[in-house]
Short mmCIF file of C-alpha atoms in Angstrom, two decimals:
data_model
loop_
_atom_site.label_atom_id
_atom_site.label_comp_id
_atom_site.label_asym_id
_atom_site.label_seq_id
_atom_site.Cartn_x
_atom_site.Cartn_y
_atom_site.Cartn_z
CA UNK A 1 0.00 0.00 0.00
CA UNK A 2 1.23 3.51 -0.80
CA UNK A 3 2.70 5.40 2.13
CA UNK A 4 0.67 8.55 1.50
CA UNK A 5 -2.64 6.94 2.45
CA UNK A 6 -4.27 8.19 5.64
CA UNK A 7 -4.23 6.14 8.83
CA UNK A 8 -7.95 5.52 8.40
CA UNK A 9 -7.32 3.83 5.06
CA UNK A 10 -4.33 1.89 6.40
CA UNK A 11 -6.46 0.55 9.27
CA UNK A 12 -8.81 -0.96 6.73
CA UNK A 13 -6.49 -2.06 3.93
CA UNK A 14 -2.90 -1.86 5.18
CA UNK A 15 -0.57 -4.85 5.20
CA UNK A 16 -2.42 -6.94 2.63
CA UNK A 17 -3.65 -6.43 -0.91
CA UNK A 18 -5.44 -9.33 -2.56
CA UNK A 19 -4.24 -10.12 -6.08
CA UNK A 20 -6.41 -11.41 -8.87
CA UNK A 21 -8.44 -14.37 -7.62
CA UNK A 22 -6.95 -14.28 -4.10
CA UNK A 23 -8.94 -14.14 -0.82
CA UNK A 24 -10.32 -10.70 0.04
CA UNK A 25 -9.59 -11.27 3.74
CA UNK A 26 -6.10 -12.20 4.91
CA UNK A 27 -5.60 -15.99 4.86
CA UNK A 28 -5.06 -17.86 8.12
CA UNK A 29 -1.94 -19.94 7.52
CA UNK A 30 -2.53 -22.44 10.32
CA UNK A 31 0.64 -24.46 9.80
CA UNK A 32 3.60 -24.97 12.08
CA UNK A 33 6.01 -25.82 9.27
CA UNK A 34 6.59 -25.15 5.57
CA UNK A 35 7.79 -27.52 2.83
CA UNK A 36 10.84 -27.02 0.58
CA UNK A 37 12.19 -28.95 -2.39
CA UNK A 38 15.79 -29.05 -1.19
CA UNK A 39 17.71 -28.69 2.04
CA UNK A 40 19.71 -25.91 0.39
CA UNK A 41 16.55 -23.86 -0.09
CA UNK A 42 15.80 -24.11 3.61
CA UNK A 43 19.44 -23.58 4.51
CA UNK A 44 19.34 -20.12 2.95
CA UNK A 45 16.51 -19.24 5.31
CA UNK A 46 18.48 -20.44 8.33
CA UNK A 47 21.42 -18.33 7.15
CA UNK A 48 19.15 -15.29 6.81
CA UNK A 49 20.15 -15.05 3.15
CA UNK A 50 16.61 -15.46 1.77
CA UNK A 51 13.10 -14.44 2.75
CA UNK A 52 10.54 -17.07 3.57
CA UNK A 53 9.09 -19.29 6.25
CA UNK A 54 10.19 -22.56 7.77
CA UNK A 55 8.70 -22.68 11.28
CA UNK A 56 5.90 -20.59 12.77
CA UNK A 57 7.69 -20.14 16.09
CA UNK A 58 9.80 -17.55 14.30
CA UNK A 59 7.57 -16.20 11.56
CA UNK A 60 4.21 -16.90 9.98
CA UNK A 61 2.64 -15.23 6.90
CA UNK A 62 -0.59 -14.29 8.67
CA UNK A 63 1.24 -12.75 11.62
CA UNK A 64 3.64 -10.88 9.34
CA UNK A 65 0.72 -9.42 7.39
CA UNK A 66 -0.80 -7.94 10.54
CA UNK A 67 2.61 -6.74 11.76
CA UNK A 68 3.11 -4.98 8.43
CA UNK A 69 -0.18 -3.12 8.89
CA UNK A 70 0.85 -1.90 12.35
CA UNK A 71 4.25 -0.84 11.00
CA UNK A 72 2.45 1.18 8.34
CA UNK A 73 0.17 2.78 10.92
CA UNK A 74 3.14 3.82 13.07
CA UNK A 75 5.33 4.84 10.13
CA UNK A 76 7.98 2.25 10.99
CA UNK A 77 10.25 0.11 8.83
CA UNK A 78 9.66 -3.30 10.41
CA UNK A 79 7.48 -4.95 13.05
CA UNK A 80 6.85 -8.27 14.76
CA UNK A 81 3.91 -9.72 16.64
CA UNK A 82 4.22 -11.43 20.01
CA UNK A 83 1.83 -13.49 22.09
CA UNK A 84 1.03 -10.57 24.43
CA UNK A 85 1.89 -6.98 25.16
CA UNK A 86 3.98 -8.14 28.09
CA UNK A 87 6.11 -10.24 25.76
CA UNK A 88 6.54 -7.26 23.44
CA UNK A 89 7.77 -5.08 26.31
CA UNK A 90 10.21 -7.75 27.46
CA UNK A 91 11.58 -8.44 23.97
CA UNK A 92 11.96 -4.74 23.13
CA UNK A 93 14.16 -4.12 26.18
CA UNK A 94 15.97 -7.46 26.35
CA UNK A 95 16.90 -7.18 22.67
CA UNK A 96 19.45 -4.50 23.60
CA UNK A 97 20.00 -4.90 27.36
CA UNK A 98 21.46 -7.87 29.19
CA UNK A 99 23.05 -8.76 32.54
CA UNK A 100 25.11 -5.87 33.84
CA UNK A 101 23.19 -3.24 31.88
CA UNK A 102 20.91 -0.43 33.00
CA UNK A 103 17.67 1.12 31.71
CA UNK A 104 15.93 4.40 32.59
CA UNK A 105 12.14 4.19 32.78
CA UNK A 106 9.30 6.51 33.56
CA UNK A 107 7.79 5.54 36.91
CA UNK A 108 4.26 6.06 35.56
CA UNK A 109 3.82 2.78 33.69
CA UNK A 110 1.57 -0.29 33.72
CA UNK A 111 1.95 -2.34 36.91
CA UNK A 112 2.86 -5.47 34.97
CA UNK A 113 5.66 -3.61 33.21
CA UNK A 114 6.90 -2.19 36.50
CA UNK A 115 7.06 -5.65 38.05
CA UNK A 116 8.77 -7.04 34.94
CA UNK A 117 11.45 -4.38 35.23
CA UNK A 118 11.83 -4.00 39.00
CA UNK A 119 11.63 -7.69 39.91
CA UNK A 120 11.98 -10.20 37.06
CA UNK A 121 14.51 -8.43 34.85
CA UNK A 122 16.39 -7.30 37.93
CA UNK A 123 16.90 -10.99 38.72
CA UNK A 124 18.34 -11.29 35.22
CA UNK A 125 20.96 -8.70 36.12
CA UNK A 126 19.42 -5.62 34.48
CA UNK A 127 18.97 -2.58 36.72
CA UNK A 128 16.22 -0.01 36.22
CA UNK A 129 16.04 3.56 37.45
CA UNK A 130 12.50 4.96 37.62
CA UNK A 131 12.00 8.68 37.15
CA UNK A 132 8.92 10.86 37.40
CA UNK A 133 7.46 11.72 34.00
CA UNK A 134 7.38 15.31 35.28
CA UNK A 135 11.09 15.35 36.10
CA UNK A 136 13.27 18.19 34.84
CA UNK A 137 15.77 17.67 32.05
CA UNK A 138 18.59 17.77 34.61
CA UNK A 139 16.89 15.17 36.81
CA UNK A 140 16.34 12.94 33.80
CA UNK A 141 19.94 13.28 32.64
CA UNK A 142 21.19 12.43 36.15
CA UNK A 143 19.46 9.03 35.94
CA UNK A 144 21.75 7.81 33.17
CA UNK A 145 24.80 5.65 33.76
CA UNK A 146 27.66 4.58 31.49
CA UNK A 147 25.94 1.19 31.07
CA UNK A 148 22.47 2.61 30.27
CA UNK A 149 21.08 0.95 27.13
CA UNK A 150 17.57 2.36 26.70
CA UNK A 151 14.85 4.68 27.98
CA UNK A 152 11.27 3.44 28.38
CA UNK A 153 7.96 5.22 28.81
CA UNK A 154 4.25 5.10 27.98
CA UNK A 155 2.50 7.66 25.76
CA UNK A 156 -0.43 7.65 28.20
CA UNK A 157 0.40 5.86 31.44
CA UNK A 158 -1.81 2.99 32.58
CA UNK A 159 -3.67 3.70 34.87
CA UNK A 160 -2.26 7.06 35.99
CA UNK A 161 -3.11 8.60 32.57
CA UNK A 162 -0.04 10.81 32.75
CA UNK A 163 1.01 12.05 29.30
CA UNK A 164 4.71 11.60 28.61
CA UNK A 165 6.73 14.46 27.16
CA UNK A 166 8.10 12.29 24.36
CA UNK A 167 10.49 14.89 22.96
CA UNK A 168 12.04 15.53 26.37
CA UNK A 169 12.68 11.83 26.95
CA UNK A 170 13.89 11.31 23.36
CA UNK A 171 16.31 14.22 23.63
CA UNK A 172 17.80 12.80 26.83
CA UNK A 173 18.03 9.28 25.38
CA UNK A 174 19.78 10.44 22.23
CA UNK A 175 22.17 12.69 24.16
CA UNK A 176 23.37 9.53 25.91
CA UNK A 177 23.46 7.42 22.73
CA UNK A 178 20.52 5.13 23.50
CA UNK A 179 17.04 4.62 21.96
CA UNK A 180 13.71 5.66 23.40
CA UNK A 181 11.17 2.82 23.63
CA UNK A 182 7.54 3.97 23.87
CA UNK A 183 4.51 1.87 24.78
CA UNK A 184 1.79 3.44 22.63
CA UNK A 185 -1.05 1.12 23.70
CA UNK A 186 -3.52 3.65 25.11
CA UNK A 187 -3.18 6.31 22.41
CA UNK A 188 -2.77 3.89 19.47
CA UNK A 189 -1.27 5.17 16.20
CA UNK A 190 -4.67 6.70 15.41
CA UNK A 191 -4.16 9.39 18.07
CA UNK A 192 -0.38 9.59 18.48
CA UNK A 193 2.69 8.82 16.38
CA UNK A 194 5.68 8.78 18.77
CA UNK A 195 8.17 8.35 15.91
CA UNK A 196 7.42 11.91 14.80
CA UNK A 197 8.61 13.16 18.17
CA UNK A 198 11.85 11.20 18.45
CA UNK A 199 10.88 7.74 19.70
CA UNK A 200 12.91 4.90 18.19
CA UNK A 201 10.98 1.73 19.13
CA UNK A 202 7.24 1.42 19.77
CA UNK A 203 5.50 -1.39 21.61
CA UNK A 204 1.81 -2.23 21.85
CA UNK A 205 -0.45 -4.49 23.78
CA UNK A 206 -2.77 -5.09 20.84
CA UNK A 207 -5.07 -6.95 23.24
CA UNK A 208 -6.59 -3.55 24.06
CA UNK A 209 -7.90 -1.04 21.52
CA UNK A 210 -6.38 -2.69 18.48
CA UNK A 211 -8.34 -5.89 19.11
CA UNK A 212 -11.10 -4.03 20.92
CA UNK A 213 -13.42 -6.97 21.54
CA UNK A 214 -11.64 -9.06 24.25
CA UNK A 215 -11.23 -11.79 21.64
CA UNK A 216 -7.48 -12.11 21.30
CA UNK A 217 -4.21 -11.53 23.16
CA UNK A 218 -1.30 -10.00 21.34
CA UNK A 219 1.66 -7.66 21.34
CA UNK A 220 3.69 -5.83 18.74
CA UNK A 221 7.11 -4.19 18.42
CA UNK A 222 7.71 -1.59 15.70
CA UNK A 223 11.11 -0.19 14.70
CA UNK A 224 11.39 3.36 13.37
CA UNK A 225 14.49 2.39 11.41
CA UNK A 226 16.15 5.65 12.47
CA UNK A 227 18.40 4.75 15.41
CA UNK A 228 21.99 4.31 14.23
CA UNK A 229 23.24 1.23 16.08
CA UNK A 230 26.67 1.31 14.43
CA UNK A 231 27.23 4.90 15.58
CA UNK A 232 27.05 3.52 19.13
CA UNK A 233 28.53 0.12 18.35
CA UNK A 234 30.22 -0.29 21.73
CA UNK A 235 26.86 0.02 23.53
CA UNK A 236 25.03 -2.55 21.41
CA UNK A 237 27.36 -5.47 20.64
CA UNK A 238 24.38 -7.78 20.10
CA UNK A 239 23.52 -5.78 17.00
CA UNK A 240 26.96 -4.62 15.88
CA UNK A 241 29.16 -7.72 16.34
CA UNK A 242 28.79 -11.24 14.93
CA UNK A 243 26.11 -13.42 16.51
CA UNK A 244 27.77 -16.77 17.13
CA UNK A 245 24.39 -18.38 17.72
CA UNK A 246 23.26 -17.46 14.20
CA UNK A 247 26.11 -18.20 11.81
CA UNK A 248 28.10 -15.11 12.74
CA UNK A 249 25.68 -12.61 11.24
CA UNK A 250 26.10 -8.97 12.27
CA UNK A 251 22.55 -7.67 12.24
CA UNK A 252 23.27 -3.96 11.85
CA UNK A 253 25.52 -4.61 8.86
CA UNK A 254 23.38 -7.22 7.13
CA UNK A 255 19.96 -5.61 7.65
CA UNK A 256 20.74 -1.93 8.16
CA UNK A 257 18.85 0.60 10.25
CA UNK A 258 15.47 -0.51 8.95
CA UNK A 259 15.69 -4.21 9.74
CA UNK A 260 18.40 -4.98 12.30
CA UNK A 261 16.38 -4.63 15.51
CA UNK A 262 13.37 -6.71 14.45
CA UNK A 263 15.48 -9.36 12.72
CA UNK A 264 17.56 -9.86 15.86
CA UNK A 265 14.45 -9.99 18.06
CA UNK A 266 12.99 -12.65 15.77
CA UNK A 267 16.11 -14.72 15.10
CA UNK A 268 17.30 -14.68 18.72
CA UNK A 269 14.51 -13.96 21.19
CA UNK A 270 11.53 -15.51 19.43
CA UNK A 271 13.68 -18.52 18.59
CA UNK A 272 14.76 -18.99 22.21
CA UNK A 273 11.74 -17.79 24.23
CA UNK A 274 8.95 -18.68 21.80
CA UNK A 275 6.34 -16.07 22.77
CA UNK A 276 4.89 -16.19 19.29
CA UNK A 277 1.52 -14.98 18.09
CA UNK A 278 -0.86 -17.60 16.68
CA UNK A 279 -2.17 -17.12 13.12
CA UNK A 280 -5.77 -17.41 14.36
CA UNK A 281 -5.28 -14.67 16.95
CA UNK A 282 -3.52 -12.48 14.40
CA UNK A 283 -6.56 -12.84 12.14
CA UNK A 284 -8.87 -11.68 14.95
CA UNK A 285 -6.56 -8.78 15.70
CA UNK A 286 -6.68 -7.66 12.10
CA UNK A 287 -10.47 -7.57 12.25
CA UNK A 288 -10.15 -5.19 15.18
CA UNK A 289 -7.63 -3.02 13.36
CA UNK A 290 -10.04 -2.54 10.47
CA UNK A 291 -12.36 -0.48 12.70
CA UNK A 292 -9.77 1.04 15.04
CA UNK A 293 -10.00 4.54 13.59
CA UNK A 294 -13.79 4.55 13.99
CA UNK A 295 -13.84 3.05 17.48
CA UNK A 296 -11.16 5.35 18.90
CA UNK A 297 -13.27 8.41 18.09
CA UNK A 298 -16.21 6.98 20.06
CA UNK A 299 -14.01 5.84 22.96
CA UNK A 300 -12.64 9.37 23.24
CA UNK A 301 -16.07 11.00 22.97
CA UNK A 302 -17.40 8.81 25.78
CA UNK A 303 -14.27 9.30 27.86
CA UNK A 304 -14.60 13.08 27.67
CA UNK A 305 -18.34 12.98 28.49
CA UNK A 306 -17.76 10.78 31.55
CA UNK A 307 -14.80 12.88 32.70
CA UNK A 308 -16.85 16.08 32.50
CA UNK A 309 -19.65 14.51 34.54
CA UNK A 310 -17.28 13.17 37.20
CA UNK A 311 -15.49 16.52 37.51
CA UNK A 312 -18.79 18.10 38.54
CA UNK A 313 -19.84 15.41 41.05
CA UNK A 314 -19.54 16.21 44.76
CA UNK A 315 -19.01 12.49 45.44
CA UNK A 316 -15.78 12.36 43.47
CA UNK A 317 -12.50 13.52 45.00
CA UNK A 318 -10.57 14.03 41.78
CA UNK A 319 -10.65 13.19 38.07
CA UNK A 320 -7.82 12.46 35.65
CA UNK A 321 -8.49 12.34 31.93
CA UNK A 322 -5.86 13.55 29.47
CA UNK A 323 -8.50 14.92 27.09
CA UNK A 324 -10.18 17.08 29.76
CA UNK A 325 -9.51 20.76 28.94
CA UNK A 326 -7.44 22.53 31.56
CA UNK A 327 -5.91 19.34 32.97
CA UNK A 328 -2.33 19.18 34.20
CA UNK A 329 -1.15 17.60 30.93
CA UNK A 330 -3.30 19.69 28.62
CA UNK A 331 -0.35 21.36 26.87
CA UNK A 332 1.25 17.96 26.19
CA UNK A 333 -2.05 16.63 24.87
CA UNK A 334 -2.31 19.52 22.43
CA UNK A 335 1.23 18.83 21.25
CA UNK A 336 1.12 15.05 20.93
CA UNK A 337 -2.56 14.07 20.66
CA UNK A 338 -4.64 17.04 19.47
CA UNK A 339 -7.29 14.82 17.86
CA UNK A 340 -8.02 12.63 20.88
CA UNK A 341 -6.35 10.64 23.64
CA UNK A 342 -8.09 7.49 24.90
CA UNK A 343 -11.32 6.18 26.40
CA UNK A 344 -9.98 5.59 29.91
CA UNK A 345 -10.83 7.86 32.84
CA UNK A 346 -9.21 7.60 36.27
CA UNK A 347 -10.87 9.10 39.33
CA UNK A 348 -11.08 8.84 43.10
CA UNK A 349 -14.31 8.24 45.00
CA UNK A 350 -14.61 10.27 48.19
CA UNK A 351 -14.09 7.90 51.09
CA UNK A 352 -10.93 6.24 49.77
CA UNK A 353 -10.27 2.58 49.02
CA UNK A 354 -13.42 1.22 50.68
CA UNK A 355 -15.67 3.72 48.92
CA UNK A 356 -14.06 2.87 45.58
CA UNK A 357 -14.72 -0.84 46.07
CA UNK A 358 -18.33 -0.13 47.08
CA UNK A 359 -18.82 1.99 43.98
CA UNK A 360 -17.64 -0.81 41.69
CA UNK A 361 -19.87 -3.38 43.37
CA UNK A 362 -22.92 -1.24 42.52
CA UNK A 363 -22.19 -0.88 38.80
CA UNK A 364 -24.70 -2.55 36.49
CA UNK A 365 -23.64 -1.66 32.95
CA UNK A 366 -19.87 -1.45 33.49
CA UNK A 367 -18.19 -4.76 34.31
CA UNK A 368 -15.30 -5.27 36.73
CA UNK A 369 -12.49 -6.62 34.55
CA UNK A 370 -8.70 -6.68 34.38
CA UNK A 371 -8.90 -5.00 31.03
CA UNK A 372 -9.28 -1.71 29.18
CA UNK A 373 -10.31 -0.55 25.73
CA UNK A 374 -13.08 -3.06 25.12
CA UNK A 375 -16.15 -2.21 23.03
CA UNK A 376 -18.00 -2.76 26.33
CA UNK A 377 -17.32 -0.52 29.33
CA UNK A 378 -15.24 -2.03 32.11
CA UNK A 379 -13.88 -0.86 35.44
CA UNK A 380 -11.02 -1.74 37.80
CA UNK A 381 -9.52 -0.83 41.18
CA UNK A 382 -5.77 -1.12 40.36
CA UNK A 383 -4.45 -0.91 43.94
CA UNK A 384 -6.12 -4.22 44.81
CA UNK A 385 -5.61 -5.92 41.42
CA UNK A 386 -3.10 -5.05 38.68
CA UNK A 387 -0.82 -3.04 41.00
CA UNK A 388 -1.28 -5.03 44.20
CA UNK A 389 2.38 -6.13 44.14
CA UNK A 390 3.38 -2.53 44.89
CA UNK A 391 3.63 -0.95 48.33
CA UNK A 392 2.03 2.45 49.00
CA UNK A 393 5.18 4.38 48.13
CA UNK A 394 5.56 2.53 44.83
CA UNK A 395 1.88 3.03 44.08
CA UNK A 396 2.16 6.78 44.54
CA UNK A 397 5.35 6.91 42.45
CA UNK A 398 3.47 5.18 39.64
CA UNK A 399 0.61 7.64 39.96
CA UNK A 400 -1.77 5.10 41.51
CA UNK A 401 -3.52 6.17 44.72
CA UNK A 402 -5.49 3.68 46.85
CA UNK A 403 -8.77 5.31 45.87
CA UNK A 404 -8.09 5.28 42.11
CA UNK A 405 -10.77 3.75 39.90
CA UNK A 406 -9.91 3.07 36.25
CA UNK A 407 -13.03 3.43 34.12
CA UNK A 408 -12.66 2.29 30.50
CA UNK A 409 -15.45 3.76 28.39
CA UNK A 410 -16.74 1.45 25.69
CA UNK A 411 -18.90 2.22 22.68
CA UNK A 412 -22.25 2.44 24.48
CA UNK A 413 -24.31 5.61 24.73
CA UNK A 414 -22.60 8.13 26.98
CA UNK A 415 -25.88 8.96 28.74
CA UNK A 416 -26.22 5.32 29.79
CA UNK A 417 -22.66 5.23 31.12
CA UNK A 418 -23.19 8.38 33.14
CA UNK A 419 -26.47 7.07 34.55
CA UNK A 420 -24.72 3.88 35.67
CA UNK A 421 -21.99 5.88 37.38
CA UNK A 422 -24.54 8.14 39.06
CA UNK A 423 -26.51 5.29 40.60
CA UNK A 424 -23.32 3.51 41.69
CA UNK A 425 -22.07 6.61 43.49
CA UNK A 426 -25.30 6.49 45.50
#
């Protein structure tokens, strides 16, 4: 598909164009393996000297088709699907950081990502320094070390809904010779394109808005193709020196800026860890992508309507919605997401944790789920669920107070959502 098409058109037709007599919908290639006439033909694939497929743990045509659409949406050069957003986050960081290395991360991130970094990857020998998204440039620069390999942040933090100053974090990352990795799950490429503001790698949990119907798990990593690995060769030996586990290939030399990162993540990490996406799930995800641009508009409309109602309620202590005019991040929203943010609203019920739990128990239309961005409205109390592994200090650092309720507005009528909230508040 031509690059000058709008994101709306790419959502519908990106990644796949049926030729004469071919299926109109992307085919589901439900096969673990692929046949070849000679061992030499397959050998070229193992040597990364030819394009093709030999085992779906590494690559599959259906999955690659959907990855290509997401790469187009983000304006990247290459992409890969994973089994979940959590796998995408892990692969994106572990692809360039290993034991003895260090990563700088915004503190306002998804609880699962925080635990992955602060606990699991720490056990693997990778240290993380968490900084406030509101930190000054000097405070951000002070977090770097000689062994820092990446900077990580979320476009819109889950569930704090803090908007990251992408350019500030990109400037700091590049000044220290490392890439900026951005989780763009909440905004989606429909509302924000982090590559335009200096991000180098984008990750997604496509289980959320991109799928949009709680039908399929998935993750994605997209490379901008702009970070010059060879210019910082000493920092990234995995990309700039021969890989003894894959016939001595040097990824940055063989595949250049546009393909090195994703090829290494596929040939090494997917090969060894196996968190692959299934062709069937990729097919479902593509169905969600086809309506993403339409659904995001409605999610945002409902999110704004609910946020405005909550901000006027005397039973609500505070409201956080990035699209609410006059909010603390309003200037950043106008810069990075002027056409809409997300459908998620965070707020505190007066009375604290107990009042928040009572409120959720009274909801009739909104369901209590460990999920966001469904076509159907759902609600969660993060402090007792997704972020329960954190202590109070860590919760506050991540922007999650004990009374915080995360309300994900679906595609229903906004009047019905507000009526449900009103009766639940009592």
